[in-house]
Tab-separated table of C-alpha atoms and ligand atoms in Angstrom:
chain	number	residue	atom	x	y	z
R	1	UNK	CA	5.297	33.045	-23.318
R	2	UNK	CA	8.346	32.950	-20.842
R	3	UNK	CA	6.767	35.332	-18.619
R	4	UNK	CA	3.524	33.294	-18.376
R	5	UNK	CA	5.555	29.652	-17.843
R	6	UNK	CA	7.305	31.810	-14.932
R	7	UNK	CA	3.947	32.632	-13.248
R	8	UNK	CA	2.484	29.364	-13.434
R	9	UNK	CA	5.531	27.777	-12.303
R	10	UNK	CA	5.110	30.264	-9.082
R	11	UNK	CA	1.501	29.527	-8.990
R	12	UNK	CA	2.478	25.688	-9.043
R	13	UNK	CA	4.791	26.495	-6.334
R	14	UNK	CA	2.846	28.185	-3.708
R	15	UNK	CA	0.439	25.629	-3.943
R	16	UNK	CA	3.000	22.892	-2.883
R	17	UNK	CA	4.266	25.418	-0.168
R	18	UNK	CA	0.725	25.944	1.108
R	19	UNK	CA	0.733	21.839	0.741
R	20	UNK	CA	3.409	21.545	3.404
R	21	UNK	CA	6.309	20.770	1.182
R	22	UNK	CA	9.878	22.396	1.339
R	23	UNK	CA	11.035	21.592	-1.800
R	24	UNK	CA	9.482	20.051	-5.234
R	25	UNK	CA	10.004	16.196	-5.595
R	26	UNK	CA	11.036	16.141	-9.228
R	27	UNK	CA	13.729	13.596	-8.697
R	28	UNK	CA	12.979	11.215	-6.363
R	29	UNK	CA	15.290	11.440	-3.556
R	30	UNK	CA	18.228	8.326	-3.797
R	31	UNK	CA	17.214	5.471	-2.253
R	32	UNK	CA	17.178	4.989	1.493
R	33	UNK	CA	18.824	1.074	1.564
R	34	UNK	CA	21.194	0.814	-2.185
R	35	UNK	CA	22.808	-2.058	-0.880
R	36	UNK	CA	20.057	-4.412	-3.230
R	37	UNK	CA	20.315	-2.207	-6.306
R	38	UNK	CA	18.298	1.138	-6.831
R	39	UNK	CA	16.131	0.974	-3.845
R	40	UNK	CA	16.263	-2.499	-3.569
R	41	UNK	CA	16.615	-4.646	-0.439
R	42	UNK	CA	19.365	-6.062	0.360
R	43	UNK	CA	18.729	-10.013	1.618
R	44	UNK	CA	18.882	-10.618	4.986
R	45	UNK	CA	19.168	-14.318	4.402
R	46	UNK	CA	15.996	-15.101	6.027
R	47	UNK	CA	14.325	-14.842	2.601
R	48	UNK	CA	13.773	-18.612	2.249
R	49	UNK	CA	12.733	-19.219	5.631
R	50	UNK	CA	10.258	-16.720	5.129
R	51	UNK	CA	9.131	-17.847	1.654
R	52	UNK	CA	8.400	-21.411	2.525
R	53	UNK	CA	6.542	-19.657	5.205
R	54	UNK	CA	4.546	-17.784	3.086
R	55	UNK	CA	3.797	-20.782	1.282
R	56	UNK	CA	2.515	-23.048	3.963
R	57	UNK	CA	0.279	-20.530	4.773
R	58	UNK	CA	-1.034	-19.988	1.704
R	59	UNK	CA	-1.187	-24.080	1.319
R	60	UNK	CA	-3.297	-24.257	4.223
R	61	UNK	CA	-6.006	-21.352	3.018
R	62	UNK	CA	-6.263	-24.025	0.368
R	63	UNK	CA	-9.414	-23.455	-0.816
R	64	UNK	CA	-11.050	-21.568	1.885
R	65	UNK	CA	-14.861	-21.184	2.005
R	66	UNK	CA	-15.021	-19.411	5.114
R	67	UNK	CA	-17.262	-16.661	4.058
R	68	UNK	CA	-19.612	-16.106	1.371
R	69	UNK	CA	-17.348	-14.256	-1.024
R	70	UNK	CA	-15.829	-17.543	-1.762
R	71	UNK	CA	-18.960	-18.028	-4.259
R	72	UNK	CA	-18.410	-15.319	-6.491
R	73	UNK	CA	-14.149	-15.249	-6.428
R	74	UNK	CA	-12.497	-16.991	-9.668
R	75	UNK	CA	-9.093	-17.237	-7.130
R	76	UNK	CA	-8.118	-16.468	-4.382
R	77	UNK	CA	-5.366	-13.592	-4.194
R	78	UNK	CA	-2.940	-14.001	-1.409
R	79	UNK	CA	-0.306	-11.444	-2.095
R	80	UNK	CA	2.992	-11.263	-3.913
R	81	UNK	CA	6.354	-9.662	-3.727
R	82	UNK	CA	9.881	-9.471	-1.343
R	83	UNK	CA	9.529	-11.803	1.592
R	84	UNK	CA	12.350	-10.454	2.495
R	85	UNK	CA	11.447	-6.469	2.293
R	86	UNK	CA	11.131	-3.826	4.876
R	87	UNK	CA	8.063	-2.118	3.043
R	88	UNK	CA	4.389	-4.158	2.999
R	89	UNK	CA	1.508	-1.888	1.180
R	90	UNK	CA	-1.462	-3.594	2.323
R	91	UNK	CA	-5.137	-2.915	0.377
R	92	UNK	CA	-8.475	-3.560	1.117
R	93	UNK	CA	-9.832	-6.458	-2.097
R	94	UNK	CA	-9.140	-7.754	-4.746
R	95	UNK	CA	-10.897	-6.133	-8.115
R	96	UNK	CA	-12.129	-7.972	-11.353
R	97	UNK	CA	-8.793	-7.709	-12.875
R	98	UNK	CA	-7.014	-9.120	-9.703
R	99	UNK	CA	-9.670	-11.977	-9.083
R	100	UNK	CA	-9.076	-12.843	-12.516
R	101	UNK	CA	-4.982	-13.357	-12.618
R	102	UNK	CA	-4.832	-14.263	-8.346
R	103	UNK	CA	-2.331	-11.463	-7.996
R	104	UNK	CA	-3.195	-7.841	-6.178
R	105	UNK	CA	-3.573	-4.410	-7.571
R	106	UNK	CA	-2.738	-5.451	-11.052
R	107	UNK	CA	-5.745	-2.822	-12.600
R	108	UNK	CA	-5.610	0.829	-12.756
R	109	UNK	CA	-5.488	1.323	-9.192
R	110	UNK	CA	-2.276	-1.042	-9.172
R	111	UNK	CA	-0.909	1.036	-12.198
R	112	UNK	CA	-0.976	4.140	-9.994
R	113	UNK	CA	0.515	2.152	-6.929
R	114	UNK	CA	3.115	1.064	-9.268
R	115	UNK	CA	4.185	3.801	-9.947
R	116	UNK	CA	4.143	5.536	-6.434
R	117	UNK	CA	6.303	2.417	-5.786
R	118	UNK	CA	8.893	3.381	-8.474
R	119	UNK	CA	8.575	7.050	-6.884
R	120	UNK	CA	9.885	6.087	-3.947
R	121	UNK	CA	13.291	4.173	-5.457
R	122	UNK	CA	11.708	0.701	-5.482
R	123	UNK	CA	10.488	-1.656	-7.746
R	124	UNK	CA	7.499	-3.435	-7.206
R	125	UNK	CA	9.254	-6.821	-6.569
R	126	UNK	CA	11.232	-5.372	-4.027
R	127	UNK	CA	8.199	-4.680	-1.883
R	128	UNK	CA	5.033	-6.788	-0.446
R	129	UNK	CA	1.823	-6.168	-1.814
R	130	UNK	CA	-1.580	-8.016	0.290
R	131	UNK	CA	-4.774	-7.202	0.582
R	132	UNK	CA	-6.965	-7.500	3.830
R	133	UNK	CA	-9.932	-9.727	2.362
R	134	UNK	CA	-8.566	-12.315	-0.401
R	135	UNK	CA	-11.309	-12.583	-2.306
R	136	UNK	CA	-12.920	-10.024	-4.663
R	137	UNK	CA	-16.468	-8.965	-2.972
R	138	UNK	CA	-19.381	-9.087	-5.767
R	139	UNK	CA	-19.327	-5.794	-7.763
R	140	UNK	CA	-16.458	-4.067	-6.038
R	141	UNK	CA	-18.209	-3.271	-3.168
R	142	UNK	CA	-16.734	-2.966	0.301
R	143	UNK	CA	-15.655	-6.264	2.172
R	144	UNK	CA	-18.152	-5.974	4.814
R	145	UNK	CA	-17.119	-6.567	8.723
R	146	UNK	CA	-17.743	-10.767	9.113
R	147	UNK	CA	-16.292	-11.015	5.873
R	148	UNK	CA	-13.276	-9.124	7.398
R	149	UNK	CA	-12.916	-10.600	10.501
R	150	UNK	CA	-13.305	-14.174	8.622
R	151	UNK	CA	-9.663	-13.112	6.425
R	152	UNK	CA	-8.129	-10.750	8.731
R	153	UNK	CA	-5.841	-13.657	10.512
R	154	UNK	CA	-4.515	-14.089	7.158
R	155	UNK	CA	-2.802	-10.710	6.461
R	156	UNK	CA	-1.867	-10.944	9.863
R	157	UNK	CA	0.044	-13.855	9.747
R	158	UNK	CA	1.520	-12.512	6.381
R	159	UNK	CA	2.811	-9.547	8.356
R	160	UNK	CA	4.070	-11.498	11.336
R	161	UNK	CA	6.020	-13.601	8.469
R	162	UNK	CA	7.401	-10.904	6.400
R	163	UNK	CA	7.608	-8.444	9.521
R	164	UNK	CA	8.449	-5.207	7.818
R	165	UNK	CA	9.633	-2.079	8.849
R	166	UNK	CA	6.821	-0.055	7.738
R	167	UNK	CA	3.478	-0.812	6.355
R	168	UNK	CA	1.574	1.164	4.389
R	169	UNK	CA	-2.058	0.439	4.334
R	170	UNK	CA	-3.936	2.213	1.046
R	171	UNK	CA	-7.395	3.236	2.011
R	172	UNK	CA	-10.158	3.356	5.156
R	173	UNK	CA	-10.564	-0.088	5.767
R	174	UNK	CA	-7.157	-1.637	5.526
R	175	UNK	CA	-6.455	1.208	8.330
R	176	UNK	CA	-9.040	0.622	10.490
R	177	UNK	CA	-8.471	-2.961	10.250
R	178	UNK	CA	-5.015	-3.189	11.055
R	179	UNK	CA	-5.119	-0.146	13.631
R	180	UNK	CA	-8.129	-1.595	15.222
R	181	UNK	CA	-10.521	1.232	14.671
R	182	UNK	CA	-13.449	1.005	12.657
R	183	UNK	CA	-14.386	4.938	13.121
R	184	UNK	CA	-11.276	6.377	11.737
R	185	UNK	CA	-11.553	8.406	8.949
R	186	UNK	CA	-8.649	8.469	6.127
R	187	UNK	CA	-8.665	12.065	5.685
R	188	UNK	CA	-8.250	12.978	9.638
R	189	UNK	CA	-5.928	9.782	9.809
R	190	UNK	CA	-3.790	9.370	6.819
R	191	UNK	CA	0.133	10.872	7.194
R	192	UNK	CA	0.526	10.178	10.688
R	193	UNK	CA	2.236	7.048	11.537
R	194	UNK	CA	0.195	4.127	14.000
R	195	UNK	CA	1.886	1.593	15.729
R	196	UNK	CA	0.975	-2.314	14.371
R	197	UNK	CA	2.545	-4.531	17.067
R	198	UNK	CA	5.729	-2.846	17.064
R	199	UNK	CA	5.954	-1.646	13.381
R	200	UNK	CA	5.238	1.387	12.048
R	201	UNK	CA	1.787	1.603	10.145
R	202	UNK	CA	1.333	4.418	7.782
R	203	UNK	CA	-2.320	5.068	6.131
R	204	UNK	CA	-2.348	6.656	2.973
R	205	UNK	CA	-5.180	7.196	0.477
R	206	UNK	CA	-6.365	4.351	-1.745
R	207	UNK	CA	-4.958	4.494	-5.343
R	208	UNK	CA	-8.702	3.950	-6.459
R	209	UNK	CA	-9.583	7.286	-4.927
R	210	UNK	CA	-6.472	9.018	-6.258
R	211	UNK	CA	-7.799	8.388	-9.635
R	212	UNK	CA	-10.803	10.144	-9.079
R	213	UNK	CA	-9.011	12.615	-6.887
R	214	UNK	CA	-5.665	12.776	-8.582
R	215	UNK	CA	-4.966	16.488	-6.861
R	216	UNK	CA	-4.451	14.180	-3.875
R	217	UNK	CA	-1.754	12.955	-5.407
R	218	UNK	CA	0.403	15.002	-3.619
R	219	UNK	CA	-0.614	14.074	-0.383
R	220	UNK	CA	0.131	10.395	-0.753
R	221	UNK	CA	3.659	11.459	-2.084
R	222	UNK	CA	3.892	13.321	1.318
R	223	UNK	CA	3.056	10.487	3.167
R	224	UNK	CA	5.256	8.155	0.826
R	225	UNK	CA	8.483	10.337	1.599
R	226	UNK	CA	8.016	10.064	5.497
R	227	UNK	CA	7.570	6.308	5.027
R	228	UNK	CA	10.884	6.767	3.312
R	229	UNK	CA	12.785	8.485	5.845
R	230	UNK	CA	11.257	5.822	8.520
R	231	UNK	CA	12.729	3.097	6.428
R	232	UNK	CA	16.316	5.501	6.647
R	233	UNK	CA	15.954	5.732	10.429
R	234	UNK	CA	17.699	3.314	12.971
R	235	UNK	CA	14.831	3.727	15.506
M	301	URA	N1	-7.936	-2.557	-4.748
M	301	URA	C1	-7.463	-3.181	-3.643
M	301	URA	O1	-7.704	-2.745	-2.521
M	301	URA	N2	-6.710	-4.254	-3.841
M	301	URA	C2	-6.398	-4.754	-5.024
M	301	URA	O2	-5.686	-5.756	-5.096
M	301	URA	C3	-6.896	-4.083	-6.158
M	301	URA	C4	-7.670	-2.979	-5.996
């Protein structure tokens, strides 16, 4: 019984070596900024400013009908977390369950970026969740390109408000979006950091696929622990 738990263990092993990792992540390393609590952020007093911010622009998308997938939304789902935080995750739409309660990646897709979050030494308030495209497209399908274009000024100004350290966009089209690139693929793409008007963009998988891929798992993590050490970095 020992002898087998040994060999898997090595079997588990080599496969995170031939992965690219150094070591196993089983605690998750201590948190890069502890001044806010355990991987919190710690204020930088501009909170408020940014805030009310945050809140005039989401006072003046009111309503918005500027593209047909303001038929089929039930609300609109602008974003929530940290104003104040140095880490944005940024997705592509919202789903049923997000359309339904006007806050992002709050289904099984947000489960698994919840926890991802907590991975890294953060809470989920501590960071800033958006999505490009604030209104769920009919059936989960992808937001297609006007229907991009129509919302993309949003997200942008949330960035530009918030103006994090590091985003990390979950998925193709939040990363071609936001890098500007609408033939970049994830796989070929995702781990290497992009530059977003001065801060550092980081495309990972979408939680959505990890589900159906969770062996990819790993990969994200990867990509989550250089974010990390970005965040740690002066430059
Ligand atoms: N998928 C997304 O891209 N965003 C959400 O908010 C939920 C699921």
């Amino acid at each position: 019984m020992q002898n087998q738990i040994m060999k898997d263990v090595k079997k588990l092993l080599e496969f995170y070596q031939a992965l690219g990792f150094e070591g196993l992540p089983i605690n998750p390393p201590s948190p890069p900024f502890s001044k806010g609590g355990q991987g919190g952020f710690e204020k930088e007093g501009q909170g408020g400013i940014k805030e009310a911010d945050l809140k005039s622009l989401r006072e003046e998308i009111g309503d918005c009908k500027g593209c047909r997938l303001s038929k089929g939304r039930t609300n609109i789902v602008f974003g929530e977390g940290n104003p104040d935080t140095r880490l944005m995750f940024i997705g592509e739409a919202p789903g049923k369950k997000e359309d339904l309660q006007a806050r992002p990646f709050v289904g099984d897709a947000g489960m698994v970026l919840t926890r991802l979050i907590e991975k890294m030494g953060f809470k989920r308030g501590d960071v800033y969740i958006a999505n490009i495209v604030k209104c769920r497209p009919p059936m989960n399908r992808d937001p297609e390109l006007d229907e991009i274009e129509r919302c993309r000024g949003f997200v942008e100004r949330q960035i530009e408000i918030i103006n994090p350290k590091v985003i990390m966009t979950l998925g193709r089209i939040s990363a071609q979006t936001l890098i500007g690139n609408a033939k970049l693929k994830i796989t070929a793409i995702r781990g290497n950091f992009f530059d977003y008007k001065g801060i550092a963009l980081m495309p990972t998988f979408h939680p959505a696929y990890l589900i159906r891929n969770p062996k990819d798992k790993w990969l994200t993590w990867g990509d989550a622990q250089k974010v990390m050490e970005k965040l740690k970095s002066k430059g």
